[in-house]
Short mmCIF file of C-alpha atoms and ligand atoms in Angstrom, two decimals:
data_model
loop_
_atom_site.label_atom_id
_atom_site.label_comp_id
_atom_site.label_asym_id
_atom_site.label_seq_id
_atom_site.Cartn_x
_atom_site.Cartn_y
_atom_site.Cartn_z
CA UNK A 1155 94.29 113.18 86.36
CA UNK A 1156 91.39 111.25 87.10
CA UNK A 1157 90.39 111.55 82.69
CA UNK A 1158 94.28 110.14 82.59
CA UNK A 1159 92.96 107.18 85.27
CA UNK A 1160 89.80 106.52 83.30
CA UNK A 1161 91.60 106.07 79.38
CA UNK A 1162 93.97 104.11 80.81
CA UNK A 1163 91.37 101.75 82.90
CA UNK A 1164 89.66 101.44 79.36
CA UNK A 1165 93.24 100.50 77.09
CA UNK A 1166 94.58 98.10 79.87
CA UNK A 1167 91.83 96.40 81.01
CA UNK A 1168 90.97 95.01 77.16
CA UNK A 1169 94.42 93.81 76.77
CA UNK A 1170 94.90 92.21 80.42
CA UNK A 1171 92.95 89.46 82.06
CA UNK A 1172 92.62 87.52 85.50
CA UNK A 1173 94.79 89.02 88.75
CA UNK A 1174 96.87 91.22 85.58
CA UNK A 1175 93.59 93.38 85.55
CA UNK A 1176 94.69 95.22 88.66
CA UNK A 1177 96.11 98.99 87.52
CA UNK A 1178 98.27 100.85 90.51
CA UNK A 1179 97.97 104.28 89.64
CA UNK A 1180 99.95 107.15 90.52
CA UNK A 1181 99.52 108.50 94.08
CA UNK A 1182 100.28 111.71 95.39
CA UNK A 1183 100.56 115.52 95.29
CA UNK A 1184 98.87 116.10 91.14
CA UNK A 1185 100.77 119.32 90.83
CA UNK A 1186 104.25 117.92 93.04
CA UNK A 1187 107.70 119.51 91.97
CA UNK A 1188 108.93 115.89 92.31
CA UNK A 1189 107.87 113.00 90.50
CA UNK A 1190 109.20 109.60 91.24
CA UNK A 1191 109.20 106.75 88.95
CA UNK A 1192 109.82 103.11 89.86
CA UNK A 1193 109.58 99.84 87.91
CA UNK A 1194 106.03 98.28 88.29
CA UNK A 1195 103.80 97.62 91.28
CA UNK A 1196 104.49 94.06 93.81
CA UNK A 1197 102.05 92.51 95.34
CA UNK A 1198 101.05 94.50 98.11
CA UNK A 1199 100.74 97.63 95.99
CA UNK A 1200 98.50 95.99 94.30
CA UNK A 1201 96.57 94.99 96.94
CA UNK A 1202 96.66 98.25 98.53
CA UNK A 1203 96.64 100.05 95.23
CA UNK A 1204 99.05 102.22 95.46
CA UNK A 1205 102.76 102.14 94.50
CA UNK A 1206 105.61 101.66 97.23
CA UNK A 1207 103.55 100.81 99.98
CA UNK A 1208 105.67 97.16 100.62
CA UNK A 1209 109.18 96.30 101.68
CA UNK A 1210 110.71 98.75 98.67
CA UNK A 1211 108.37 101.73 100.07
CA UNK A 1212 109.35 101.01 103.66
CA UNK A 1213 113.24 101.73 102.58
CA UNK A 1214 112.28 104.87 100.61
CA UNK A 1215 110.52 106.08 103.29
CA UNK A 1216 113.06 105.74 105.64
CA UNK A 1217 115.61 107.20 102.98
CA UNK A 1218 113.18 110.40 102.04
CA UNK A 1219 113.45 110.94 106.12
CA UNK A 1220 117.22 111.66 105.28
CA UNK A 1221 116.28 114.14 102.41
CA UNK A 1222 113.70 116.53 104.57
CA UNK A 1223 111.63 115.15 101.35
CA UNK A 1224 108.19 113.92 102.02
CA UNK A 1225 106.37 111.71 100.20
CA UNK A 1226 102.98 113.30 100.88
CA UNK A 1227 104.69 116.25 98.79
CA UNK A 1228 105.51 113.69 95.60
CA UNK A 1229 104.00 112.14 93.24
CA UNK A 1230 105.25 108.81 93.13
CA UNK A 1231 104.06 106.44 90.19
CA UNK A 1232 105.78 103.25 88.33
CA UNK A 1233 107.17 102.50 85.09
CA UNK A 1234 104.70 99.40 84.52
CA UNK A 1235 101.25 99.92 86.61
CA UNK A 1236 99.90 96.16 86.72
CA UNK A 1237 102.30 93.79 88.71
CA UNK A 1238 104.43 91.42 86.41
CA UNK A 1239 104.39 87.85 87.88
CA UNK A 1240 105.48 84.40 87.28
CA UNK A 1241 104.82 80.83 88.50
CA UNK A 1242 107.68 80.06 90.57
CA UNK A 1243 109.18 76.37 90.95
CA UNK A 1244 107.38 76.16 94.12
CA UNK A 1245 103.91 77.15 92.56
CA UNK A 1246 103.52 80.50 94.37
CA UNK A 1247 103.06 83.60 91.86
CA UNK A 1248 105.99 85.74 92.57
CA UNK A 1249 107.04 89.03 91.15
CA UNK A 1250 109.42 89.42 87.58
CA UNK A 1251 110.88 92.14 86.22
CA UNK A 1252 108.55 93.59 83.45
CA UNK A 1253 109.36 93.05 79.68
CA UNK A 1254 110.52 95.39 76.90
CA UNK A 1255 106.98 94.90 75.70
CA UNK A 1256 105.25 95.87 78.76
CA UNK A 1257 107.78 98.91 79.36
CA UNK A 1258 107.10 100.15 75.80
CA UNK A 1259 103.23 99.41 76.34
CA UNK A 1260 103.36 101.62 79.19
CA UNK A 1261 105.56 104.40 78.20
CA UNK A 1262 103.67 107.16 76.61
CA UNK A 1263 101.04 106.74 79.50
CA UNK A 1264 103.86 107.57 82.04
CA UNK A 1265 104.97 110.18 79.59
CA UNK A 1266 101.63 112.04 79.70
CA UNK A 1267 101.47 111.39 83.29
CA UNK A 1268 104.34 113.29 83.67
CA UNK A 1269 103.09 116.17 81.57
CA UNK A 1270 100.15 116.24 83.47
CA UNK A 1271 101.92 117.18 86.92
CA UNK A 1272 104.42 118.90 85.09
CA UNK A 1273 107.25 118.49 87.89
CA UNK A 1274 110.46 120.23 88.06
CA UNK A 1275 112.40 117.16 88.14
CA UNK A 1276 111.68 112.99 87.62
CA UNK A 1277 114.02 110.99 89.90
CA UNK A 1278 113.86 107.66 88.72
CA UNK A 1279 114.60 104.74 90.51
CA UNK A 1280 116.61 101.39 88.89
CA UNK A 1281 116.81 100.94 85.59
CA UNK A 1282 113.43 100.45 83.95
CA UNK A 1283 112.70 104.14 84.28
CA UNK A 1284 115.97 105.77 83.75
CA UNK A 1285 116.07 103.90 80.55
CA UNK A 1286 112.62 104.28 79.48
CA UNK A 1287 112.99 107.73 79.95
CA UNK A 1288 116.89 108.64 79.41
CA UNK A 1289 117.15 106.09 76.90
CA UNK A 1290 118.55 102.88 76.83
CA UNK A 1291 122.06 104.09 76.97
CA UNK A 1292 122.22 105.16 80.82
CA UNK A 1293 123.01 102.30 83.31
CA UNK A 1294 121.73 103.08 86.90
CA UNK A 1295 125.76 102.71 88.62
CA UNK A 1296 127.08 104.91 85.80
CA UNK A 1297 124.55 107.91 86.49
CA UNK A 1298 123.54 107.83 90.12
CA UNK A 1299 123.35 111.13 91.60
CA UNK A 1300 123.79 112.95 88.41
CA UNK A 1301 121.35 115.29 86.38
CA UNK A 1302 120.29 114.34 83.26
CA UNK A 1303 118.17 116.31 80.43
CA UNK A 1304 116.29 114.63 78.25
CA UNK A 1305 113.25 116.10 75.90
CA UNK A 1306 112.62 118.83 78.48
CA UNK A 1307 112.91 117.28 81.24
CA UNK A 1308 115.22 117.49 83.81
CA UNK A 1309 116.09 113.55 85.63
CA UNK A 1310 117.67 112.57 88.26
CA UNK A 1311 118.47 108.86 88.41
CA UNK A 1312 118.88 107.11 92.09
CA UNK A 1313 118.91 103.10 93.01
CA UNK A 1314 116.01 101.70 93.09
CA UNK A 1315 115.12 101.41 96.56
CA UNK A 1316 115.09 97.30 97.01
CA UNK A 1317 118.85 97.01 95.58
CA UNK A 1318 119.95 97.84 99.14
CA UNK A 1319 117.73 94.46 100.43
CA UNK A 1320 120.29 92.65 97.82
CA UNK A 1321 123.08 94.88 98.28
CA UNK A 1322 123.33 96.98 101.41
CA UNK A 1323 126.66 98.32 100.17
CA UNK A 1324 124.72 100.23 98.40
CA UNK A 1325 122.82 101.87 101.52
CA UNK A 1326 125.70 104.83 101.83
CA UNK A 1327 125.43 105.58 98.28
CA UNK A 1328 121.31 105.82 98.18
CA UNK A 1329 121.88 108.38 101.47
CA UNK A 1330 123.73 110.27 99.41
CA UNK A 1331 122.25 110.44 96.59
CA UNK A 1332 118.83 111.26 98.20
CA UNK A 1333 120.23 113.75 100.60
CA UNK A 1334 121.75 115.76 97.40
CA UNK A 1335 118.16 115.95 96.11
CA UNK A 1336 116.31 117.10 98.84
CA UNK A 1337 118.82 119.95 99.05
CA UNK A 1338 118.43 120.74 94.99
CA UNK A 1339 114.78 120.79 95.45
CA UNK A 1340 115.03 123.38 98.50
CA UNK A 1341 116.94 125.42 96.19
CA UNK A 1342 115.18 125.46 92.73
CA UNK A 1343 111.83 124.36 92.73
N1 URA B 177 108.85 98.47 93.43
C1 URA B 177 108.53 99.35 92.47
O1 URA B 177 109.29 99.59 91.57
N2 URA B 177 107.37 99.95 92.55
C2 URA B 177 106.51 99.74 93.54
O2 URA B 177 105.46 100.34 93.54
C3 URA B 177 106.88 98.84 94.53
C4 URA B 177 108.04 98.22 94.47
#
């Protein structure tokens, strides 16, 4: 993993300049059973350099409580590993989502990422990785909660874990979801 860290320091840091130069790696167990992808790192994961460590971590943390899953037995990593930001009207730099571009940039590093834990199962989490993995075809409320296979590898897609800060309906649903995991992962890997 830390060969993975260095190649990818060396691509990414030629094509990105200013506060972009900032990589989030992966963090977590290297050999986990459970890999979980997000979308790209906010601000305070890039300050504190490592992924879901802001408001989004705080509510899968409290969710993975639920699940009996814990995260120091993941590997958690994102989609997009520098932070996508904007100017917004006010002038602050706030977070985007990232771009087809970046997503397809950073695809085959996740990819070997992957391959170098070699978990039993990817749970993604929103859209950006369910469809950069599954394939543009899967739509997060469509496939919630459900196992997909895809090239090997065995995914299963939840909310991302800041939808419920915009849409706490979907709170009951992410409990469930999560809950159902934990229990596959007690019984098969
Ligand atoms: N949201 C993500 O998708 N990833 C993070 O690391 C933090 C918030």
């Amino acid at each position: 993993m830390e060969k993975f860290k260095t190649e990818m320091a060396d691509h990414f840091l030629s094509l990105y300049e200013g506060n972009m130069r900032s990589i989030v790696y992966g963090d977590g167990k290297t050999n986990a059973k459970l890999v979980m992808v997000g979308e790209a790192p906010g601000e305070q994961e890039t300050i504190q350099g490592k992924p879901f460590v802001g408001k989004a971590g705080k509510n899968l943390a409290e969710f993975l409580n639920l699940s009996g899953l814990e995260r120091k037995d993941l590997y958690i990593t994102n989609t997009v590993k520098i932070r996508p930001t904007r100017i917004s009207p006010a002038g602050r730099i706030v977070n985007r989502p990232p771009t087809k571009e970046e997503i397809a940039l950073f695809l085959p590093w996740l990819k070997k990422e992957i391959a170098l834990v070699k978990p039993k199962c990817v749970c993604t989490l929103g859209n950006v990785p369910l469809k950069a993995l599954a394939g543009n075809e899967y739509t997060i409320g469509d496939v919630h909660g459900q196992f997909i296979e895809k090239d090997g590898m065995l995914i299963y897609p939840m909310y991302h874990p800041a939808s419920m800060i915009y849409n706490p309906s979907i709170k009951s649903i992410y409990a469930e979801d999560v809950v159902r995991l934990g229990e596959w992962m007690r019984e098969n890997a």
